[in-house]
Amino acid sequence: MRNPVSPFALLAMMALSLPASAATSDDLLLVGRLSWGETAQGDTLNGQSASAWLDQQLHPSADDRLPTQVLAAIDAMEISHKTPSELTDEVRVLRQDANRERGSAEGDAARKTYQQKLNGLMREAQSRSLLRDLYSKNQLKEQLTWFWFNHFNVHAPKGEIRALVADYEDQIRNHALGKFRDLLLATVVHPAMLQYLDNAQNAAGHLNENYAREIMELHTLGVGSGYSQQDVQELARILTGLTVNLSGKLPGGWWRGDFRLDFPDDSRHIPLTVFNPQRHDFGEKRFLGTTIKGRGIGEIATAITILSVEPPTAHYVSRQLAQYFCCDQPSEALVHAMTLTWRKSDGDIAEILRTLFASEEFAQSLGKKFKDPIHYAVSAVRATYGIQVIVNAQPMLNWLNRMGEPLFGHETPDGYALTTAGWSGPGEMATRFEIAQIIGSGARNLFRSDDPAAPLPLPQPPPILQQTAYYTELTPGLSPATAAAIAKGQNQVDRNMLFLSSPEFMRR
């Protein structure tokens, strides 16, 4: 006799095939796509119409309207009240201590302290990012911050990038809905990127083409767009001399001025990105059909402008945005419409997205895009706990590690996959179901402080997802098979887990 199929296994088999029901409200589908997921209270629209909410999301205020408890948690972080220069100064001293005592017991302890400092700074950046995703009212901005970081990926564990990753994410976040040219420039001159892709080693007579190649292949034009190896070499020549200063000293004789490399007139601010004329190739360059006179730092601004307005850049980046926000294989017609808006708006990201969101293809895709691990984890916590503020993001970071998408942890510059195939293997799904059970059982560690002196949270019964406003709104969109599977849950934890494992919840 064959064993009966359990509700858990039934949903596992359905998770990759069942689209959302047409009964799901349009507003809920839109929120599910453009936010990090509807909250348990069902309050993401905050009483607004969907169109008014979308306008606010495309042009957000500076105030993220974070809960007081979240603001306090972020304000207590080192990354919130120390400049990148101060953080790298502290890291440098610890590194020097470790190197000085190398080979001794004191050296081992110093090396451990050095690594703990770096790991702590990265953990703060990761936690802050998740707290913003969970509780910011500017949900589209936070989604775009993740998208653009992934697009301009750096691997934080490399070297001392962990001390800079918080600022790197902030710079991306500041330009997430602005002009693409400004966003590209912010990444080009950031010390995290210059370290990650080795432009700090790029000098006249000793070219390092690594960064130049990735700018063209991954950040702007895309593979097969027609640029040549000579264009890569010419861009590398243009970028010579743009380097990183981790000495803790003002770089006397080196360029420091505008072009976003300047810092306030404050002795605490040592420029971390500098332009060293002695390392720059001042020869004439021929880049993508344009002759660029050798004049120093200004060549970089010219090259960035050229790359930002090239039709292949508009096409490639528009397609990436459509993959992230619409569908794994967006139509050429949709991408073309977005590239037209790119040219008309001079690369205005908000306007390009408005074209995407107004398309019939986008409307038809709602509720059908498979969630990658971070979308799954954040949306599950929002749906389960809503405005109940977590005090410890480490469990979520652990879940992302287990699901293969550690925050700031992708080693190669291509970033994480944006399509279903990257996340839907049997092993990935099994892990996801295990995490659904943890979340559905109450995920007590989310509310347990790292402070050993803090009292342990009192045991709480598992949340009753079926009584939330979000679940009530979603109920008409649940398939009969999903509703039946959830009803067969033996207890509340089972029912929560089955819902969070359902095909409807796996998609956005």
Short mmCIF file of N, CA and C in Angstrom, two decimals, residues 133-275:
data_model
loop_
_atom_site.label_atom_id
_atom_site.label_comp_id
_atom_site.label_asym_id
_atom_site.label_seq_id
_atom_site.Cartn_x
_atom_site.Cartn_y
_atom_site.Cartn_z
N ASP A 133 14.56 46.85 5.77
CA ASP A 133 13.67 46.07 4.91
C ASP A 133 12.37 45.73 5.63
N LEU A 134 12.49 45.36 6.89
CA LEU A 134 11.33 44.93 7.66
C LEU A 134 10.38 46.07 8.01
N TYR A 135 10.92 47.26 8.31
CA TYR A 135 10.09 48.28 8.95
C TYR A 135 10.04 49.63 8.25
N SER A 136 10.87 49.88 7.26
CA SER A 136 10.81 51.17 6.58
C SER A 136 9.50 51.31 5.81
N LYS A 137 8.96 52.51 5.79
CA LYS A 137 7.77 52.77 4.97
C LYS A 137 8.15 52.97 3.50
N ASN A 138 9.42 53.22 3.24
CA ASN A 138 9.89 53.38 1.86
C ASN A 138 10.33 52.02 1.33
N GLN A 139 9.35 51.16 1.14
CA GLN A 139 9.64 49.77 0.81
C GLN A 139 10.29 49.59 -0.56
N LEU A 140 9.84 50.33 -1.55
CA LEU A 140 10.43 50.20 -2.88
C LEU A 140 11.90 50.63 -2.86
N LYS A 141 12.21 51.68 -2.13
CA LYS A 141 13.59 52.14 -2.01
C LYS A 141 14.47 51.06 -1.39
N GLU A 142 13.95 50.35 -0.39
CA GLU A 142 14.74 49.30 0.24
C GLU A 142 14.91 48.11 -0.71
N GLN A 143 13.88 47.77 -1.48
CA GLN A 143 14.03 46.71 -2.47
C GLN A 143 15.09 47.09 -3.50
N LEU A 144 15.06 48.34 -3.94
CA LEU A 144 16.04 48.79 -4.93
C LEU A 144 17.44 48.83 -4.36
N THR A 145 17.56 49.17 -3.09
CA THR A 145 18.89 49.16 -2.47
C THR A 145 19.49 47.77 -2.56
N TRP A 146 18.67 46.75 -2.27
CA TRP A 146 19.18 45.38 -2.41
C TRP A 146 19.50 45.08 -3.88
N PHE A 147 18.62 45.45 -4.80
CA PHE A 147 18.85 45.17 -6.22
C PHE A 147 20.15 45.81 -6.70
N TRP A 148 20.33 47.09 -6.39
CA TRP A 148 21.52 47.79 -6.90
C TRP A 148 22.79 47.29 -6.22
N PHE A 149 22.73 46.96 -4.94
CA PHE A 149 23.91 46.37 -4.30
C PHE A 149 24.27 45.07 -5.01
N ASN A 150 23.27 44.27 -5.33
CA ASN A 150 23.52 43.02 -6.03
C ASN A 150 24.06 43.27 -7.43
N HIS A 151 23.58 44.33 -8.07
CA HIS A 151 24.04 44.68 -9.42
C HIS A 151 25.50 45.16 -9.38
N PHE A 152 25.80 45.98 -8.39
CA PHE A 152 27.18 46.48 -8.21
C PHE A 152 27.81 45.73 -7.03
N ASN A 153 27.81 44.43 -7.13
CA ASN A 153 28.16 43.60 -5.98
C ASN A 153 29.61 43.77 -5.53
N VAL A 154 29.80 43.77 -4.21
CA VAL A 154 31.12 43.59 -3.61
C VAL A 154 31.00 42.46 -2.59
N HIS A 155 32.07 41.71 -2.44
CA HIS A 155 32.10 40.60 -1.47
C HIS A 155 32.70 41.14 -0.18
N ALA A 156 31.83 41.42 0.79
CA ALA A 156 32.28 42.09 2.00
C ALA A 156 33.39 41.36 2.75
N PRO A 157 33.41 40.01 2.80
CA PRO A 157 34.48 39.35 3.55
C PRO A 157 35.87 39.51 2.95
N LYS A 158 35.97 40.05 1.73
CA LYS A 158 37.29 40.23 1.14
C LYS A 158 38.03 41.37 1.84
N GLY A 159 39.24 41.09 2.30
CA GLY A 159 40.07 42.12 2.90
C GLY A 159 39.37 42.84 4.04
N GLU A 160 39.37 44.16 3.96
CA GLU A 160 38.75 44.97 5.02
C GLU A 160 37.49 45.68 4.52
N ILE A 161 36.87 45.12 3.48
CA ILE A 161 35.64 45.71 2.97
C ILE A 161 34.54 45.69 4.03
N ARG A 162 34.63 44.77 4.99
CA ARG A 162 33.63 44.71 6.06
C ARG A 162 33.52 46.04 6.80
N ALA A 163 34.60 46.80 6.88
CA ALA A 163 34.56 48.09 7.56
C ALA A 163 33.90 49.17 6.71
N LEU A 164 33.70 48.89 5.42
CA LEU A 164 33.19 49.89 4.49
C LEU A 164 31.82 49.54 3.92
N VAL A 165 31.35 48.32 4.15
CA VAL A 165 30.15 47.87 3.45
C VAL A 165 28.92 48.65 3.87
N ALA A 166 28.86 49.11 5.11
CA ALA A 166 27.71 49.90 5.55
C ALA A 166 27.64 51.20 4.77
N ASP A 167 28.76 51.87 4.62
CA ASP A 167 28.78 53.12 3.87
C ASP A 167 28.50 52.87 2.39
N TYR A 168 29.02 51.77 1.86
CA TYR A 168 28.77 51.44 0.45
C TYR A 168 27.28 51.26 0.22
N GLU A 169 26.61 50.53 1.10
CA GLU A 169 25.17 50.35 0.95
C GLU A 169 24.46 51.69 1.08
N ASP A 170 24.90 52.55 1.99
CA ASP A 170 24.27 53.87 2.14
C ASP A 170 24.39 54.69 0.86
N GLN A 171 25.57 54.67 0.24
CA GLN A 171 25.76 55.45 -0.99
C GLN A 171 24.85 54.93 -2.10
N ILE A 172 24.71 53.63 -2.20
CA ILE A 172 23.78 53.05 -3.18
C ILE A 172 22.36 53.45 -2.85
N ARG A 173 22.01 53.36 -1.59
CA ARG A 173 20.64 53.70 -1.15
C ARG A 173 20.31 55.15 -1.48
N ASN A 174 21.29 56.04 -1.33
CA ASN A 174 21.06 57.46 -1.60
C ASN A 174 20.72 57.72 -3.06
N HIS A 175 21.15 56.85 -3.96
CA HIS A 175 20.94 57.06 -5.39
C HIS A 175 20.01 56.03 -6.02
N ALA A 176 19.34 55.24 -5.19
CA ALA A 176 18.58 54.10 -5.71
C ALA A 176 17.47 54.49 -6.66
N LEU A 177 16.90 55.68 -6.50
CA LEU A 177 15.80 56.13 -7.34
C LEU A 177 16.14 57.41 -8.10
N GLY A 178 17.44 57.70 -8.22
CA GLY A 178 17.87 58.89 -8.93
C GLY A 178 18.31 58.58 -10.35
N LYS A 179 19.32 59.31 -10.80
CA LYS A 179 19.86 59.10 -12.15
C LYS A 179 20.89 57.97 -12.11
N PHE A 180 20.83 57.11 -13.11
CA PHE A 180 21.75 55.97 -13.15
C PHE A 180 23.20 56.46 -13.18
N ARG A 181 23.46 57.55 -13.87
CA ARG A 181 24.83 58.06 -13.95
C ARG A 181 25.39 58.36 -12.56
N ASP A 182 24.59 58.98 -11.71
CA ASP A 182 25.04 59.32 -10.36
C ASP A 182 25.26 58.05 -9.52
N LEU A 183 24.38 57.08 -9.70
CA LEU A 183 24.53 55.81 -8.99
C LEU A 183 25.81 55.10 -9.42
N LEU A 184 26.05 55.03 -10.71
CA LEU A 184 27.25 54.39 -11.23
C LEU A 184 28.50 55.09 -10.69
N LEU A 185 28.49 56.40 -10.71
CA LEU A 185 29.63 57.16 -10.22
C LEU A 185 29.88 56.89 -8.74
N ALA A 186 28.79 56.82 -7.94
CA ALA A 186 28.94 56.56 -6.51
C ALA A 186 29.64 55.23 -6.25
N THR A 187 29.38 54.24 -7.10
CA THR A 187 30.05 52.95 -6.92
C THR A 187 31.48 52.98 -7.44
N VAL A 188 31.70 53.70 -8.53
CA VAL A 188 33.04 53.75 -9.13
C VAL A 188 34.06 54.33 -8.17
N VAL A 189 33.68 55.34 -7.41
CA VAL A 189 34.66 56.02 -6.56
C VAL A 189 34.62 55.52 -5.11
N HIS A 190 33.87 54.47 -4.84
CA HIS A 190 33.80 54.02 -3.46
C HIS A 190 34.97 53.07 -3.16
N PRO A 191 35.60 53.25 -1.99
CA PRO A 191 36.76 52.40 -1.67
C PRO A 191 36.43 50.92 -1.57
N ALA A 192 35.18 50.58 -1.23
CA ALA A 192 34.81 49.15 -1.18
C ALA A 192 34.92 48.53 -2.57
N MET A 193 34.41 49.22 -3.59
CA MET A 193 34.48 48.69 -4.94
C MET A 193 35.91 48.70 -5.46
N LEU A 194 36.65 49.75 -5.18
CA LEU A 194 38.03 49.84 -5.67
C LEU A 194 38.91 48.75 -5.07
N GLN A 195 38.63 48.37 -3.82
CA GLN A 195 39.35 47.24 -3.22
C GLN A 195 38.90 45.92 -3.81
N TYR A 196 37.58 45.77 -3.92
CA TYR A 196 37.03 44.47 -4.33
C TYR A 196 37.51 44.08 -5.73
N LEU A 197 37.48 45.02 -6.66
CA LEU A 197 37.84 44.70 -8.04
C LEU A 197 39.22 45.23 -8.42
N ASP A 198 40.04 45.52 -7.42
CA ASP A 198 41.49 45.67 -7.58
C ASP A 198 41.93 46.91 -8.34
N ASN A 199 41.06 47.94 -8.42
CA ASN A 199 41.54 49.14 -9.10
C ASN A 199 42.60 49.86 -8.28
N ALA A 200 42.68 49.56 -6.99
CA ALA A 200 43.75 50.15 -6.17
C ALA A 200 45.12 49.73 -6.69
N GLN A 201 45.18 48.63 -7.45
CA GLN A 201 46.46 48.17 -8.02
C GLN A 201 46.62 48.59 -9.48
N ASN A 202 45.71 49.39 -10.00
CA ASN A 202 45.74 49.78 -11.41
C ASN A 202 46.54 51.06 -11.58
N ALA A 203 47.66 50.97 -12.30
CA ALA A 203 48.56 52.12 -12.46
C ALA A 203 49.13 52.15 -13.87
N ALA A 204 49.54 53.33 -14.28
CA ALA A 204 50.16 53.49 -15.60
C ALA A 204 51.35 52.55 -15.71
N GLY A 205 51.40 51.80 -16.81
CA GLY A 205 52.49 50.85 -17.01
C GLY A 205 52.27 49.52 -16.34
N HIS A 206 51.29 49.45 -15.45
CA HIS A 206 50.97 48.20 -14.74
C HIS A 206 49.45 48.06 -14.67
N LEU A 207 48.82 47.98 -15.83
CA LEU A 207 47.36 47.98 -15.88
C LEU A 207 46.78 46.75 -15.19
N ASN A 208 45.72 46.99 -14.43
CA ASN A 208 44.88 45.92 -13.91
C ASN A 208 43.50 46.15 -14.51
N GLU A 209 43.10 45.28 -15.43
CA GLU A 209 41.87 45.47 -16.20
C GLU A 209 40.63 44.92 -15.49
N ASN A 210 40.79 44.37 -14.32
CA ASN A 210 39.69 43.66 -13.68
C ASN A 210 38.45 44.53 -13.53
N TYR A 211 38.61 45.70 -12.92
CA TYR A 211 37.45 46.55 -12.68
C TYR A 211 36.87 47.08 -13.98
N ALA A 212 37.72 47.53 -14.89
CA ALA A 212 37.23 48.06 -16.16
C ALA A 212 36.38 47.02 -16.89
N ARG A 213 36.82 45.77 -16.86
CA ARG A 213 36.07 44.72 -17.55
C ARG A 213 34.70 44.51 -16.90
N GLU A 214 34.66 44.49 -15.56
CA GLU A 214 33.39 44.23 -14.89
C GLU A 214 32.43 45.41 -15.02
N ILE A 215 32.93 46.63 -15.05
CA ILE A 215 32.05 47.78 -15.27
C ILE A 215 31.29 47.61 -16.58
N MET A 216 32.00 47.20 -17.61
CA MET A 216 31.38 47.09 -18.92
C MET A 216 30.53 45.83 -19.04
N GLU A 217 31.01 44.73 -18.51
CA GLU A 217 30.34 43.44 -18.68
C GLU A 217 29.12 43.30 -17.78
N LEU A 218 29.21 43.79 -16.54
CA LEU A 218 28.17 43.54 -15.54
C LEU A 218 27.42 44.79 -15.10
N HIS A 219 28.06 45.94 -15.08
CA HIS A 219 27.43 47.13 -14.52
C HIS A 219 26.73 47.99 -15.55
N THR A 220 27.18 47.94 -16.81
CA THR A 220 26.63 48.86 -17.81
C THR A 220 26.24 48.14 -19.12
N LEU A 221 27.18 47.92 -20.01
CA LEU A 221 26.85 47.52 -21.37
C LEU A 221 26.33 46.10 -21.50
N GLY A 222 26.89 45.17 -20.75
CA GLY A 222 26.51 43.77 -20.85
C GLY A 222 27.34 43.01 -21.87
N VAL A 223 27.43 41.71 -21.67
CA VAL A 223 28.19 40.85 -22.56
C VAL A 223 27.56 40.86 -23.95
N GLY A 224 28.42 40.88 -24.97
CA GLY A 224 27.93 40.80 -26.35
C GLY A 224 27.35 42.08 -26.88
N SER A 225 27.60 43.21 -26.23
CA SER A 225 27.02 44.47 -26.67
C SER A 225 27.89 45.21 -27.69
N GLY A 226 29.06 44.66 -28.00
CA GLY A 226 29.86 45.26 -29.07
C GLY A 226 31.13 45.94 -28.64
N TYR A 227 31.38 46.05 -27.35
CA TYR A 227 32.64 46.66 -26.94
C TYR A 227 33.79 45.67 -27.18
N SER A 228 34.99 46.21 -27.28
CA SER A 228 36.15 45.39 -27.64
C SER A 228 37.12 45.29 -26.47
N GLN A 229 38.09 44.41 -26.63
CA GLN A 229 39.15 44.30 -25.64
C GLN A 229 39.92 45.61 -25.54
N GLN A 230 40.04 46.32 -26.65
CA GLN A 230 40.72 47.62 -26.60
C GLN A 230 39.93 48.60 -25.74
N ASP A 231 38.60 48.55 -25.82
CA ASP A 231 37.79 49.43 -24.97
C ASP A 231 38.04 49.12 -23.49
N VAL A 232 38.17 47.84 -23.17
CA VAL A 232 38.46 47.46 -21.78
C VAL A 232 39.80 48.06 -21.36
N GLN A 233 40.79 47.94 -22.21
CA GLN A 233 42.12 48.47 -21.89
C GLN A 233 42.09 49.98 -21.76
N GLU A 234 41.34 50.64 -22.63
CA GLU A 234 41.28 52.10 -22.57
C GLU A 234 40.58 52.57 -21.30
N LEU A 235 39.52 51.86 -20.90
CA LEU A 235 38.86 52.23 -19.65
C LEU A 235 39.78 51.98 -18.46
N ALA A 236 40.53 50.89 -18.50
CA ALA A 236 41.50 50.65 -17.43
C ALA A 236 42.52 51.77 -17.36
N ARG A 237 42.96 52.27 -18.52
CA ARG A 237 43.91 53.40 -18.53
C ARG A 237 43.27 54.64 -17.93
N ILE A 238 41.99 54.87 -18.26
CA ILE A 238 41.28 56.03 -17.72
C ILE A 238 41.20 55.95 -16.20
N LEU A 239 41.05 54.74 -15.67
CA LEU A 239 40.88 54.55 -14.23
C LEU A 239 42.20 54.49 -13.47
N THR A 240 43.32 54.53 -14.16
CA THR A 240 44.60 54.49 -13.44
C THR A 240 44.71 55.68 -12.49
N GLY A 241 45.26 55.42 -11.33
CA GLY A 241 45.45 56.48 -10.33
C GLY A 241 44.31 56.63 -9.35
N LEU A 242 43.14 56.06 -9.67
CA LEU A 242 42.01 56.09 -8.74
C LEU A 242 42.22 54.95 -7.76
N THR A 243 42.53 55.30 -6.53
CA THR A 243 42.99 54.28 -5.59
C THR A 243 42.45 54.52 -4.19
N VAL A 244 42.86 53.69 -3.28
CA VAL A 244 42.34 53.69 -1.91
C VAL A 244 43.44 54.13 -0.96
N ASN A 245 43.08 54.99 -0.02
CA ASN A 245 44.02 55.48 0.98
C ASN A 245 43.58 54.98 2.35
N LEU A 246 44.26 53.97 2.86
CA LEU A 246 43.95 53.43 4.19
C LEU A 246 45.06 53.74 5.18
N SER A 247 45.86 54.75 4.86
CA SER A 247 47.02 55.08 5.69
C SER A 247 46.64 55.83 6.96
N GLY A 248 45.44 56.43 6.97
CA GLY A 248 45.06 57.26 8.11
C GLY A 248 45.66 58.64 8.06
N LYS A 249 46.26 59.00 6.92
CA LYS A 249 46.90 60.31 6.78
C LYS A 249 46.35 61.03 5.56
N LEU A 250 46.42 62.36 5.62
CA LEU A 250 46.06 63.13 4.44
C LEU A 250 47.09 62.86 3.34
N PRO A 251 46.62 62.57 2.13
CA PRO A 251 47.55 62.23 1.05
C PRO A 251 48.17 63.46 0.42
N GLY A 252 49.18 64.00 1.05
CA GLY A 252 49.82 65.21 0.56
C GLY A 252 50.27 65.07 -0.89
N GLY A 253 49.89 66.05 -1.71
CA GLY A 253 50.28 66.04 -3.11
C GLY A 253 49.33 65.27 -4.00
N TRP A 254 48.45 64.49 -3.41
CA TRP A 254 47.46 63.76 -4.21
C TRP A 254 46.22 64.62 -4.37
N TRP A 255 45.51 64.34 -5.42
CA TRP A 255 44.30 65.11 -5.68
C TRP A 255 43.23 64.79 -4.66
N ARG A 256 42.60 65.80 -4.14
CA ARG A 256 41.38 65.64 -3.36
C ARG A 256 40.57 66.91 -3.54
N GLY A 257 39.40 66.79 -4.07
CA GLY A 257 38.58 67.96 -4.34
C GLY A 257 37.16 67.54 -4.58
N ASP A 258 36.53 68.00 -5.66
CA ASP A 258 35.15 67.58 -5.87
C ASP A 258 35.13 66.22 -6.56
N PHE A 259 34.18 65.98 -7.44
CA PHE A 259 34.00 64.68 -8.07
C PHE A 259 33.70 63.62 -7.02
N ARG A 260 32.98 64.04 -5.96
CA ARG A 260 32.49 63.14 -4.93
C ARG A 260 33.59 62.43 -4.14
N LEU A 261 34.80 62.95 -4.25
CA LEU A 261 35.86 62.40 -3.42
C LEU A 261 36.18 63.33 -2.26
N ASP A 262 35.44 64.44 -2.17
CA ASP A 262 35.73 65.40 -1.11
C ASP A 262 35.02 65.00 0.18
N PHE A 263 35.54 65.51 1.29
CA PHE A 263 34.94 65.29 2.60
C PHE A 263 34.82 66.64 3.28
N PRO A 264 33.94 66.76 4.28
CA PRO A 264 33.81 68.04 4.99
C PRO A 264 35.13 68.48 5.60
N ASP A 265 35.24 69.79 5.84
CA ASP A 265 36.47 70.34 6.42
C ASP A 265 36.51 69.96 7.90
N ASP A 266 36.88 68.74 8.15
CA ASP A 266 36.86 68.18 9.50
C ASP A 266 38.02 67.21 9.59
N SER A 267 38.85 67.37 10.58
CA SER A 267 40.06 66.55 10.67
C SER A 267 39.77 65.07 10.83
N ARG A 268 38.53 64.74 11.24
CA ARG A 268 38.20 63.32 11.37
C ARG A 268 38.12 62.63 10.01
N HIS A 269 37.90 63.40 8.96
CA HIS A 269 37.61 62.83 7.65
C HIS A 269 38.88 62.75 6.81
N ILE A 270 39.48 61.59 6.78
CA ILE A 270 40.61 61.33 5.90
C ILE A 270 40.06 60.70 4.63
N PRO A 271 40.34 61.26 3.46
CA PRO A 271 39.78 60.68 2.24
C PRO A 271 40.24 59.24 2.04
N LEU A 272 39.29 58.36 1.84
CA LEU A 272 39.61 56.95 1.63
C LEU A 272 39.80 56.64 0.15
N THR A 273 39.15 57.41 -0.71
CA THR A 273 39.38 57.30 -2.15
C THR A 273 40.12 58.54 -2.60
N VAL A 274 41.21 58.34 -3.29
CA VAL A 274 42.03 59.46 -3.76
C VAL A 274 42.45 59.21 -5.20
N PHE A 275 42.86 60.29 -5.84
CA PHE A 275 43.41 60.19 -7.19
C PHE A 275 44.88 60.58 -7.14
#
